[in-house]
Amino acid sequence: MISLGTLIAFGIVSLGMVCSPGPNMIYLISRSIAQGRKAGIISLLGVVLGFGVYLIASMMGLIAIFNTVPVIYTAMKWAGAAYLFWLAWKMIKPGSASILEPVALPIEKPKRLFLMGFITNLLNPKIAVLYISLLPQFQNPEKGSLLAQSAILGLTQILISFTVNLLIVLTASQIASWFGKRPTWLKAQRWIMSGVLAGLAVKLAVQRR
């Protein structure tokens, strides 16, 4: 099976990706601030279901499909990079607001919150890259079933992401309140997050299949 060292290395990669700003973080923070922790947790459960879909797809041979028809991967890669660039621009365009600033979002029902969290994660290019490009690099055919290895690695990533995102949901209001009293920091946060998103977009665009 997977060695402890490999599992730890993959866990570090997963932690780094979930801690970097992206669509999931933006959605969860915005929803938690606008509608409260309960709404944030329901949205997070939808996000987790999205992880599950990617894990199952990975276990069923999604990688083989992309290797067989590389144009599909290329199209998805460029679409993901464009989406990240759009998010980066949205952060700093004239009249834009930080995700830590309270906004008047419509109050959504639990079913819609769950669905929005699921769709946000399903269309998240960072997660697609994680399962399509990174996860296979931690698998070793000599260590046993690749199916079992995919399951172990995927569940590790889901557990780490759930834990970090839950902390984000539970502390979003306090973080927003701290930044709200410090407008300079709020502006800096927008530019830093925009830079990170743009960097992820460039990295995704130049990444080889």
Tab-separated table of C-alpha atoms in Angstrom:
chain	number	residue	atom	x	y	z
A	1	MET	CA	0.000	0.000	0.000
A	2	ILE	CA	0.925	3.650	0.064
A	3	SER	CA	3.882	4.442	2.321
A	4	LEU	CA	3.510	6.870	5.194
A	5	GLY	CA	6.028	9.238	3.595
A	6	THR	CA	4.049	9.348	0.340
A	7	LEU	CA	0.805	9.952	2.230
A	8	ILE	CA	2.358	12.806	4.220
A	9	ALA	CA	3.790	14.371	1.052
A	10	PHE	CA	0.401	14.217	-0.649
A	11	GLY	CA	-1.220	15.642	2.472
A	12	ILE	CA	1.125	18.635	2.375
A	13	VAL	CA	0.290	19.247	-1.289
A	14	SER	CA	-3.435	19.003	-0.521
A	15	LEU	CA	-3.065	21.399	2.418
A	16	GLY	CA	-1.210	23.914	0.267
A	17	MET	CA	-3.900	23.823	-2.401
A	18	VAL	CA	-6.846	24.204	-0.013
A	19	CYS	CA	-5.109	27.107	1.763
A	20	SER	CA	-4.539	29.006	-1.495
A	21	PRO	CA	-7.459	31.260	-2.512
A	22	GLY	CA	-9.804	29.817	-5.080
A	23	PRO	CA	-13.482	29.497	-6.007
A	24	ASN	CA	-14.322	27.257	-3.032
A	25	MET	CA	-12.785	29.609	-0.482
A	26	ILE	CA	-14.373	32.676	-2.076
A	27	TYR	CA	-17.825	31.095	-2.093
A	28	LEU	CA	-17.670	29.689	1.434
A	29	ILE	CA	-16.413	32.934	2.985
A	30	SER	CA	-18.956	35.071	1.129
A	31	ARG	CA	-21.863	32.799	2.023
A	32	SER	CA	-20.808	32.403	5.665
A	33	ILE	CA	-20.528	36.167	6.158
A	34	ALA	CA	-23.809	36.929	4.381
A	35	GLN	CA	-25.975	34.133	5.774
A	36	GLY	CA	-24.189	32.689	8.793
A	37	ARG	CA	-22.274	29.594	9.807
A	38	LYS	CA	-25.126	27.167	9.208
A	39	ALA	CA	-25.391	28.256	5.568
A	40	GLY	CA	-21.610	27.983	5.243
A	41	ILE	CA	-21.588	24.429	6.615
A	42	ILE	CA	-24.408	23.335	4.284
A	43	SER	CA	-22.498	24.849	1.359
A	44	LEU	CA	-19.362	23.021	2.525
A	45	LEU	CA	-21.205	19.685	2.435
A	46	GLY	CA	-21.988	20.385	-1.217
A	47	VAL	CA	-18.306	21.107	-1.810
A	48	VAL	CA	-17.413	17.756	-0.215
A	49	LEU	CA	-19.812	15.966	-2.569
A	50	GLY	CA	-17.942	17.597	-5.455
A	51	PHE	CA	-14.712	16.111	-4.119
A	52	GLY	CA	-16.419	12.735	-4.030
A	53	VAL	CA	-17.424	13.000	-7.694
A	54	TYR	CA	-13.831	13.800	-8.687
A	55	LEU	CA	-12.545	10.897	-6.606
A	56	ILE	CA	-14.959	8.417	-8.182
A	57	ALA	CA	-14.164	9.733	-11.665
A	58	SER	CA	-10.461	9.379	-10.954
A	59	MET	CA	-10.941	5.802	-9.757
A	60	MET	CA	-12.968	4.961	-12.886
A	61	GLY	CA	-10.206	6.023	-15.249
A	62	LEU	CA	-10.729	9.721	-15.918
A	63	ILE	CA	-6.976	10.058	-16.405
A	64	ALA	CA	-7.035	7.445	-19.155
A	65	ILE	CA	-9.717	9.440	-20.983
A	66	PHE	CA	-7.605	12.591	-20.919
A	67	ASN	CA	-4.558	10.658	-22.080
A	68	THR	CA	-6.551	9.118	-24.934
A	69	VAL	CA	-8.186	12.391	-25.986
A	70	PRO	CA	-5.674	15.078	-24.897
A	71	VAL	CA	-7.672	17.876	-26.536
A	72	ILE	CA	-10.278	17.499	-23.773
A	73	TYR	CA	-7.648	18.070	-21.094
A	74	THR	CA	-6.193	21.027	-23.011
A	75	ALA	CA	-9.609	22.653	-23.361
A	76	MET	CA	-10.350	22.135	-19.676
A	77	LYS	CA	-6.949	23.506	-18.707
A	78	TRP	CA	-7.368	26.727	-20.689
A	79	ALA	CA	-10.939	27.177	-19.506
A	80	GLY	CA	-9.760	26.803	-15.917
A	81	ALA	CA	-6.923	29.298	-16.429
A	82	ALA	CA	-9.327	31.822	-17.980
A	83	TYR	CA	-11.709	31.388	-15.051
A	84	LEU	CA	-8.936	32.029	-12.528
A	85	PHE	CA	-7.823	35.131	-14.449
A	86	TRP	CA	-11.411	36.369	-14.382
A	87	LEU	CA	-11.583	35.874	-10.614
A	88	ALA	CA	-8.265	37.721	-10.219
A	89	TRP	CA	-9.546	40.689	-12.245
A	90	LYS	CA	-12.848	40.675	-10.360
A	91	MET	CA	-10.899	41.158	-7.123
A	92	ILE	CA	-9.210	44.408	-8.193
A	93	LYS	CA	-11.416	45.929	-10.873
A	94	PRO	CA	-12.814	49.435	-10.141
A	95	GLY	CA	-15.679	49.247	-7.690
A	96	SER	CA	-14.842	45.718	-6.569
A	97	ALA	CA	-15.150	44.619	-2.950
A	98	SER	CA	-13.146	42.166	-0.884
A	99	ILE	CA	-14.665	38.779	-0.112
A	100	LEU	CA	-14.216	39.770	3.547
A	101	GLU	CA	-16.556	42.744	3.190
A	102	PRO	CA	-20.200	42.030	4.116
A	103	VAL	CA	-22.365	41.943	0.997
A	104	ALA	CA	-26.094	41.682	0.529
A	105	LEU	CA	-26.414	38.191	-0.917
A	106	PRO	CA	-29.898	36.726	-1.291
A	107	ILE	CA	-30.915	34.311	1.448
A	108	GLU	CA	-30.906	30.862	-0.091
A	109	LYS	CA	-32.633	27.685	1.068
A	110	PRO	CA	-30.496	24.751	2.302
A	111	LYS	CA	-31.086	22.734	-0.879
A	112	ARG	CA	-29.817	25.549	-3.088
A	113	LEU	CA	-26.862	26.237	-0.770
A	114	PHE	CA	-25.837	22.589	-1.033
A	115	LEU	CA	-26.231	22.613	-4.820
A	116	MET	CA	-24.252	25.844	-5.233
A	117	GLY	CA	-21.410	24.445	-3.124
A	118	PHE	CA	-21.412	21.263	-5.198
A	119	ILE	CA	-21.358	23.091	-8.552
A	120	THR	CA	-18.707	25.568	-7.386
A	121	ASN	CA	-16.367	22.721	-6.507
A	122	LEU	CA	-17.217	20.675	-9.580
A	123	LEU	CA	-16.186	23.613	-11.800
A	124	ASN	CA	-13.120	24.424	-9.691
A	125	PRO	CA	-10.029	24.099	-11.934
A	126	LYS	CA	-7.726	23.651	-8.923
A	127	ILE	CA	-9.510	20.445	-7.922
A	128	ALA	CA	-9.536	19.160	-11.483
A	129	VAL	CA	-5.777	19.673	-11.664
A	130	LEU	CA	-5.286	17.969	-8.291
A	131	TYR	CA	-7.102	14.797	-9.293
A	132	ILE	CA	-6.041	14.693	-12.944
A	133	SER	CA	-2.398	15.745	-12.734
A	134	LEU	CA	-1.136	15.537	-9.150
A	135	LEU	CA	-2.805	12.501	-7.585
A	136	PRO	CA	-1.400	9.999	-10.136
A	137	GLN	CA	2.138	11.165	-9.322
A	138	PHE	CA	1.755	9.709	-5.816
A	139	GLN	CA	0.605	6.303	-7.036
A	140	ASN	CA	2.924	3.355	-7.556
A	141	PRO	CA	1.754	0.181	-9.359
A	142	GLU	CA	4.313	-1.812	-7.376
A	143	LYS	CA	2.579	-0.869	-4.118
A	144	GLY	CA	-0.651	-2.708	-4.915
A	145	SER	CA	-4.046	-1.821	-6.319
A	146	LEU	CA	-4.167	1.596	-7.991
A	147	LEU	CA	-7.877	1.687	-7.212
A	148	ALA	CA	-7.185	1.347	-3.491
A	149	GLN	CA	-4.370	3.906	-3.684
A	150	SER	CA	-6.685	6.395	-5.410
A	151	ALA	CA	-9.268	5.879	-2.670
A	152	ILE	CA	-6.747	6.422	0.137
A	153	LEU	CA	-5.223	9.525	-1.441
A	154	GLY	CA	-8.615	10.959	-2.351
A	155	LEU	CA	-10.078	10.437	1.108
A	156	THR	CA	-6.974	12.039	2.619
A	157	GLN	CA	-7.455	15.101	0.425
A	158	ILE	CA	-11.172	15.298	1.263
A	159	LEU	CA	-10.499	15.083	5.013
A	160	ILE	CA	-7.858	17.835	4.878
A	161	SER	CA	-9.997	20.083	2.699
A	162	PHE	CA	-13.079	19.588	4.862
A	163	THR	CA	-11.166	20.425	8.041
A	164	VAL	CA	-9.569	23.588	6.645
A	165	ASN	CA	-12.767	24.802	4.978
A	166	LEU	CA	-14.767	24.154	8.145
A	167	LEU	CA	-12.349	26.379	10.073
A	168	ILE	CA	-12.784	29.032	7.384
A	169	VAL	CA	-16.575	28.861	7.667
A	170	LEU	CA	-16.518	29.036	11.484
A	171	THR	CA	-14.147	32.010	11.609
A	172	ALA	CA	-15.235	33.978	8.513
A	173	SER	CA	-17.241	36.562	10.472
A	174	GLN	CA	-14.448	37.218	12.978
A	175	ILE	CA	-11.871	37.580	10.210
A	176	ALA	CA	-14.169	39.912	8.293
A	177	SER	CA	-14.738	42.019	11.416
A	178	TRP	CA	-10.968	42.348	11.995
A	179	PHE	CA	-10.328	43.410	8.408
A	180	GLY	CA	-13.362	45.715	8.442
A	181	LYS	CA	-11.698	47.878	11.092
A	182	ARG	CA	-8.524	48.074	9.017
A	183	PRO	CA	-9.362	49.323	5.476
A	184	THR	CA	-5.715	49.339	4.398
A	185	TRP	CA	-5.381	45.651	5.210
A	186	LEU	CA	-8.668	44.991	3.423
A	187	LYS	CA	-7.335	46.599	0.247
A	188	ALA	CA	-4.047	44.707	0.559
A	189	GLN	CA	-5.963	41.450	0.954
A	190	ARG	CA	-7.754	42.053	-2.349
A	191	TRP	CA	-4.489	42.619	-4.231
A	192	ILE	CA	-2.715	39.682	-2.593
A	193	MET	CA	-5.577	37.308	-3.367
A	194	SER	CA	-5.777	38.623	-6.923
A	195	GLY	CA	-2.050	37.991	-7.340
A	196	VAL	CA	-2.360	34.449	-6.024
A	197	LEU	CA	-5.264	33.673	-8.357
A	198	ALA	CA	-3.384	35.115	-11.335
A	199	GLY	CA	-0.333	33.058	-10.388
A	200	LEU	CA	-2.435	29.885	-10.251
A	201	ALA	CA	-3.874	30.747	-13.662
A	202	VAL	CA	-0.400	31.135	-15.195
A	203	LYS	CA	0.804	27.918	-13.568
A	204	LEU	CA	-2.220	26.044	-14.901
A	205	ALA	CA	-1.819	27.515	-18.391
A	206	VAL	CA	1.861	26.523	-18.744
A	207	GLN	CA	1.519	23.136	-17.063
A	208	ARG	CA	2.273	20.220	-19.364
A	209	ARG	CA	-0.177	17.374	-19.683
